[in-house]
PDB file of C-alpha atoms in Angstrom:
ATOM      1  CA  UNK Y   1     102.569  74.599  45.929  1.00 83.00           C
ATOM      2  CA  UNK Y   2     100.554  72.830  48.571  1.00 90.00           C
ATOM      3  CA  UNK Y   3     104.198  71.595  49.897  1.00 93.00           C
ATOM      4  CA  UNK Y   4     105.993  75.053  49.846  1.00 96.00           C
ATOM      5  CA  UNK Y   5     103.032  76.312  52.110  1.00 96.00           C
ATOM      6  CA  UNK Y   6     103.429  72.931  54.229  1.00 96.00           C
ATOM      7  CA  UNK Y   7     107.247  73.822  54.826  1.00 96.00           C
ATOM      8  CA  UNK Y   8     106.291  77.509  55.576  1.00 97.00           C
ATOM      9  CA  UNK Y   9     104.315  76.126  58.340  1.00 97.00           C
ATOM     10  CA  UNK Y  10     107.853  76.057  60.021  1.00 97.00           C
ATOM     11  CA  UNK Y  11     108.396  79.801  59.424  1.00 97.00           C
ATOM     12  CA  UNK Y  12     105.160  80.328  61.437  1.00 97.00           C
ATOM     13  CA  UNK Y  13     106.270  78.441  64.023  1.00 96.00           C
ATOM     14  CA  UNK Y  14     109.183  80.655  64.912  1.00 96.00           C
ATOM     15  CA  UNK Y  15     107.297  83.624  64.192  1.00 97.00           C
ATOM     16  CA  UNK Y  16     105.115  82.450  67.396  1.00 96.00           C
ATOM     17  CA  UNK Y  17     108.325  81.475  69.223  1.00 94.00           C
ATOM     18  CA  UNK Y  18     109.287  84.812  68.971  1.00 96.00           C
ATOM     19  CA  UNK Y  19     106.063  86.544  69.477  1.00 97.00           C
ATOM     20  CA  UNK Y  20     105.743  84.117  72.533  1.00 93.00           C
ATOM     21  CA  UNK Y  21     108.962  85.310  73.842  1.00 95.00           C
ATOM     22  CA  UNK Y  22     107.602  89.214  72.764  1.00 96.00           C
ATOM     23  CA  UNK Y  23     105.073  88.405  75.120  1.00 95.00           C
ATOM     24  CA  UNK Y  24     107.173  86.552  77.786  1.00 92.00           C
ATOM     25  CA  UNK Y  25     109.913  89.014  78.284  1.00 95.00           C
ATOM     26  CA  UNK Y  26     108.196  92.058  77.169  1.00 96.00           C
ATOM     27  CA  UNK Y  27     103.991  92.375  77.683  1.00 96.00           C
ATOM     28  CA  UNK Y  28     103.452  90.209  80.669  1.00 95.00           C
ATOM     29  CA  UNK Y  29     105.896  92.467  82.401  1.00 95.00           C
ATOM     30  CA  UNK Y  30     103.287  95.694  81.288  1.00 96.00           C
ATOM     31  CA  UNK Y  31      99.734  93.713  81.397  1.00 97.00           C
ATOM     32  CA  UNK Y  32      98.214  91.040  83.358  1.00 96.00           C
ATOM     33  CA  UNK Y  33      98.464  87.353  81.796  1.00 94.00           C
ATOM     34  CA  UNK Y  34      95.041  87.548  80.377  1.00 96.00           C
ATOM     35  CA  UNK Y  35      95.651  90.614  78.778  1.00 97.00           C
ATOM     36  CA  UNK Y  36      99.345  89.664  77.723  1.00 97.00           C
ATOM     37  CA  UNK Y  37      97.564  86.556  76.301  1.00 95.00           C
ATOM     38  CA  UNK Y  38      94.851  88.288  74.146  1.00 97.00           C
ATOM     39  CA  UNK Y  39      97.381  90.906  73.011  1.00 97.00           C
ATOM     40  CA  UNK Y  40      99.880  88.129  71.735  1.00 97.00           C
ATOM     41  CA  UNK Y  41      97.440  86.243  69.710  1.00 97.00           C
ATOM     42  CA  UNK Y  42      96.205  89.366  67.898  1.00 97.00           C
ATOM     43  CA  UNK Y  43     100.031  90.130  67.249  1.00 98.00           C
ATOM     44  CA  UNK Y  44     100.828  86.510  66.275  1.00 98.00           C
ATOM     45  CA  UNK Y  45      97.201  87.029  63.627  1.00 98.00           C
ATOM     46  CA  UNK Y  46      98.951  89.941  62.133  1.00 98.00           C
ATOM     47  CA  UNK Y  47     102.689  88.755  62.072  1.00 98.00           C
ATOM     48  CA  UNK Y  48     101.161  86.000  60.403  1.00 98.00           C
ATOM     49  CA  UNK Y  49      99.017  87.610  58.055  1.00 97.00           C
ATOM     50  CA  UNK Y  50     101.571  89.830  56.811  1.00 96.00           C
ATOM     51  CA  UNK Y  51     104.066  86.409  56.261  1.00 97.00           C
ATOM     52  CA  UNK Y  52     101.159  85.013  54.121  1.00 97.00           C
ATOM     53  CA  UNK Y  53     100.926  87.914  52.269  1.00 95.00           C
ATOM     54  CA  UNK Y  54     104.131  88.273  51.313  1.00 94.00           C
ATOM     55  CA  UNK Y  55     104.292  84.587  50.467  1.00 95.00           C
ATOM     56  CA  UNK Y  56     101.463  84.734  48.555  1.00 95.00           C
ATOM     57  CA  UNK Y  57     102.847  87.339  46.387  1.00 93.00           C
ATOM     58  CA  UNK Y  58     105.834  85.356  45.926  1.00 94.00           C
ATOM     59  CA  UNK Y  59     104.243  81.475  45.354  1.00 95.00           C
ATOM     60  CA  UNK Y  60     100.345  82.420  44.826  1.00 95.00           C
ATOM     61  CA  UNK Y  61      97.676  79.783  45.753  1.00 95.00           C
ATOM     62  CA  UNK Y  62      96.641  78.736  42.220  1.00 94.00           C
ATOM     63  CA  UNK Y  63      92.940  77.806  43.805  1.00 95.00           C
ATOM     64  CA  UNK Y  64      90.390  78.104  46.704  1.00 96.00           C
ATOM     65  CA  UNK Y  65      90.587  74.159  47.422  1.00 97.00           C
ATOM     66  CA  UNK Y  66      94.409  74.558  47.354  1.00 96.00           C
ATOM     67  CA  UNK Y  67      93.934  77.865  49.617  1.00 97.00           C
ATOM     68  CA  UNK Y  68      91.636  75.740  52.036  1.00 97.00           C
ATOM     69  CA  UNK Y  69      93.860  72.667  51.861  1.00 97.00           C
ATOM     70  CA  UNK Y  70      96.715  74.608  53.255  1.00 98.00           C
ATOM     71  CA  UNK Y  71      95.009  76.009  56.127  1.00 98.00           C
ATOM     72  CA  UNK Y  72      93.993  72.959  56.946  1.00 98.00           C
ATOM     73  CA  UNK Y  73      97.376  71.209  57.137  1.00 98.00           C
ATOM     74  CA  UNK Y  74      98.473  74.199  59.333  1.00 98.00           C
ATOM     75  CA  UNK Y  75      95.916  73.530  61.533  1.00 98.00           C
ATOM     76  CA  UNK Y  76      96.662  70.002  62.093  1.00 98.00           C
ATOM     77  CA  UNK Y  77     100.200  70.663  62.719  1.00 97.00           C
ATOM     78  CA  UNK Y  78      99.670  73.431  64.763  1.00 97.00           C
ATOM     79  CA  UNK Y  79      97.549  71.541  66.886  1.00 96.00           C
ATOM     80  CA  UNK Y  80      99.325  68.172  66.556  1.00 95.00           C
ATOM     81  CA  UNK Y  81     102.536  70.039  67.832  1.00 94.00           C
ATOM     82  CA  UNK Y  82     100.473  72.277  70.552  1.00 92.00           C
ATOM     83  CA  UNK Y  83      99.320  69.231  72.267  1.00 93.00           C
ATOM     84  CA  UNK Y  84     102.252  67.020  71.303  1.00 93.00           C
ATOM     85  CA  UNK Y  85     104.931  69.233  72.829  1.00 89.00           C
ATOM     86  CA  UNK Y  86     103.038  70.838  75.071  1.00 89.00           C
ATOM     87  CA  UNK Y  87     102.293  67.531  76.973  1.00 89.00           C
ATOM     88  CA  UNK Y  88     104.875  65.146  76.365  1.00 92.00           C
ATOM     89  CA  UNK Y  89     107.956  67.265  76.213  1.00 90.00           C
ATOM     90  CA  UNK Y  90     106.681  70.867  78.406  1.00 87.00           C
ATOM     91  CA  UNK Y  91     105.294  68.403  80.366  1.00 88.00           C
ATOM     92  CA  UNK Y  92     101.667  70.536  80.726  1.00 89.00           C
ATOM     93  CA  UNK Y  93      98.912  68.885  82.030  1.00 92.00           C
ATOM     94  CA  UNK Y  94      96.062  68.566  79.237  1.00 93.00           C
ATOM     95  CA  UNK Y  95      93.498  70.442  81.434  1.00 91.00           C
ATOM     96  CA  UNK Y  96      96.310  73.412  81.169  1.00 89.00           C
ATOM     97  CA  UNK Y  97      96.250  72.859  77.641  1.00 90.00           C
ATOM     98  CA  UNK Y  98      92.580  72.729  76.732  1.00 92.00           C
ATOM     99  CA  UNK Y  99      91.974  75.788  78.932  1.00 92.00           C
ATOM    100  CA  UNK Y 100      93.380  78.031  76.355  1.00 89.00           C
ATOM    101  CA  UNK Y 101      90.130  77.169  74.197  1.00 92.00           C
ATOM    102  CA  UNK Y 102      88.221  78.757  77.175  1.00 94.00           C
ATOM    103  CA  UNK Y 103      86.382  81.922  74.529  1.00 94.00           C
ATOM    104  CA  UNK Y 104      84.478  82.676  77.990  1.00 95.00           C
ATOM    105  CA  UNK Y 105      87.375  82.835  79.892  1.00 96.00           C
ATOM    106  CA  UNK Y 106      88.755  85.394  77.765  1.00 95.00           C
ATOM    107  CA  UNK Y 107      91.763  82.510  76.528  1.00 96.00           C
ATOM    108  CA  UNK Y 108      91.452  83.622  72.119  1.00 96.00           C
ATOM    109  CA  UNK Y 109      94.029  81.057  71.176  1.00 95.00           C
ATOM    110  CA  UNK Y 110      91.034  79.072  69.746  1.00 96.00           C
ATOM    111  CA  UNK Y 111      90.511  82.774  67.168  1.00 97.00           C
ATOM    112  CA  UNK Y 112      93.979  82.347  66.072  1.00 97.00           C
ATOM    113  CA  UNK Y 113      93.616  78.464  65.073  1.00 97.00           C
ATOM    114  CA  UNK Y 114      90.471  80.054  62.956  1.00 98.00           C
ATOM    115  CA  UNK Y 115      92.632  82.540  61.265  1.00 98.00           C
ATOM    116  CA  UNK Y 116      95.516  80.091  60.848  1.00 97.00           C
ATOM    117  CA  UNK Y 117      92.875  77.782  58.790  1.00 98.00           C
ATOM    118  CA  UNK Y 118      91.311  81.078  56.514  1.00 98.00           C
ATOM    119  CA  UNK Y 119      94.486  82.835  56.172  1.00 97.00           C
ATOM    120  CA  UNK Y 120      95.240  80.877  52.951  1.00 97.00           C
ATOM    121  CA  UNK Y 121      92.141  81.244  51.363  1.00 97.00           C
ATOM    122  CA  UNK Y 122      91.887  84.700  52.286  1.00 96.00           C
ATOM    123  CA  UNK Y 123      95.350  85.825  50.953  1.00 95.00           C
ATOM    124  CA  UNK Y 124      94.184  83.663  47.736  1.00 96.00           C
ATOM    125  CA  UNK Y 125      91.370  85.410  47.749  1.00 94.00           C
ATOM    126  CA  UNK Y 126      92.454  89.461  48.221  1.00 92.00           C
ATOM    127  CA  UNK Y 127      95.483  88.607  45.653  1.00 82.00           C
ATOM    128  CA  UNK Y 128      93.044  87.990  42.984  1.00 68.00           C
ATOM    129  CA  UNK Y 129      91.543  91.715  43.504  1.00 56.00           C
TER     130      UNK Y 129
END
């Protein structure tokens, strides 16, 4: 199971390319960046949360350790490729980068890595209700 989540990670990853591009093409155009920002990540949380809920009720988590082992792999790779391809292919500095962990700044991105790791556990543990 712990590998069918792993390989899901990939699904997330274009749902943020797309909700990235939602927030590109359409929001920034409406909001200021900031704002644009804060409204994608809560968008990306529940386009998310709704793919691990249906996933869930497809392949369930058999266990909370299982749960919490998947949210951490997605949070290594979604770190691992923010930082990898954000630097060495985008080409960002890492100051540009590590500013989106800026809570006082208003940057959330750091919320979403915190729901990427409990969003496993959590759908494990509302499908057992």
């Amino acid at each position: 199971m712990v590998l069918r989540y792993t390989l899901a990670w990939f699904a997330l990853a274009l749902i943020a390319i797309i909700n990235g591009t939602l927030r590109e093409f359409g929001i920034e155009r409406v909001v200021a960046e900031l704002a644009a920002h804060q409204i994608s990540t809560l968008t990306l949380m529940i386009f998310s949360g709704v793919f691990v809920w249906f996933m869930h009720r497809i392949w369930p988590l058999e266990s909370s350790k299982q749960a919490w082992t998947v949210g951490a792999i997605w949070l290594l790779m979604t770190v691992l490729f923010e930082f990898g391809f954000g630097h060495f292919v985008a080409g960002h500095p890492w100051s540009r980068l590590l500013a989106n962990y800026d809570l006082l700044a208003g940057r959330v991105w750091a919320l979403f890595l915190l729901w990427l790791l409990l969003l496993p556990w959590l759908a494990f543990k509302i499908g057992k209700i």
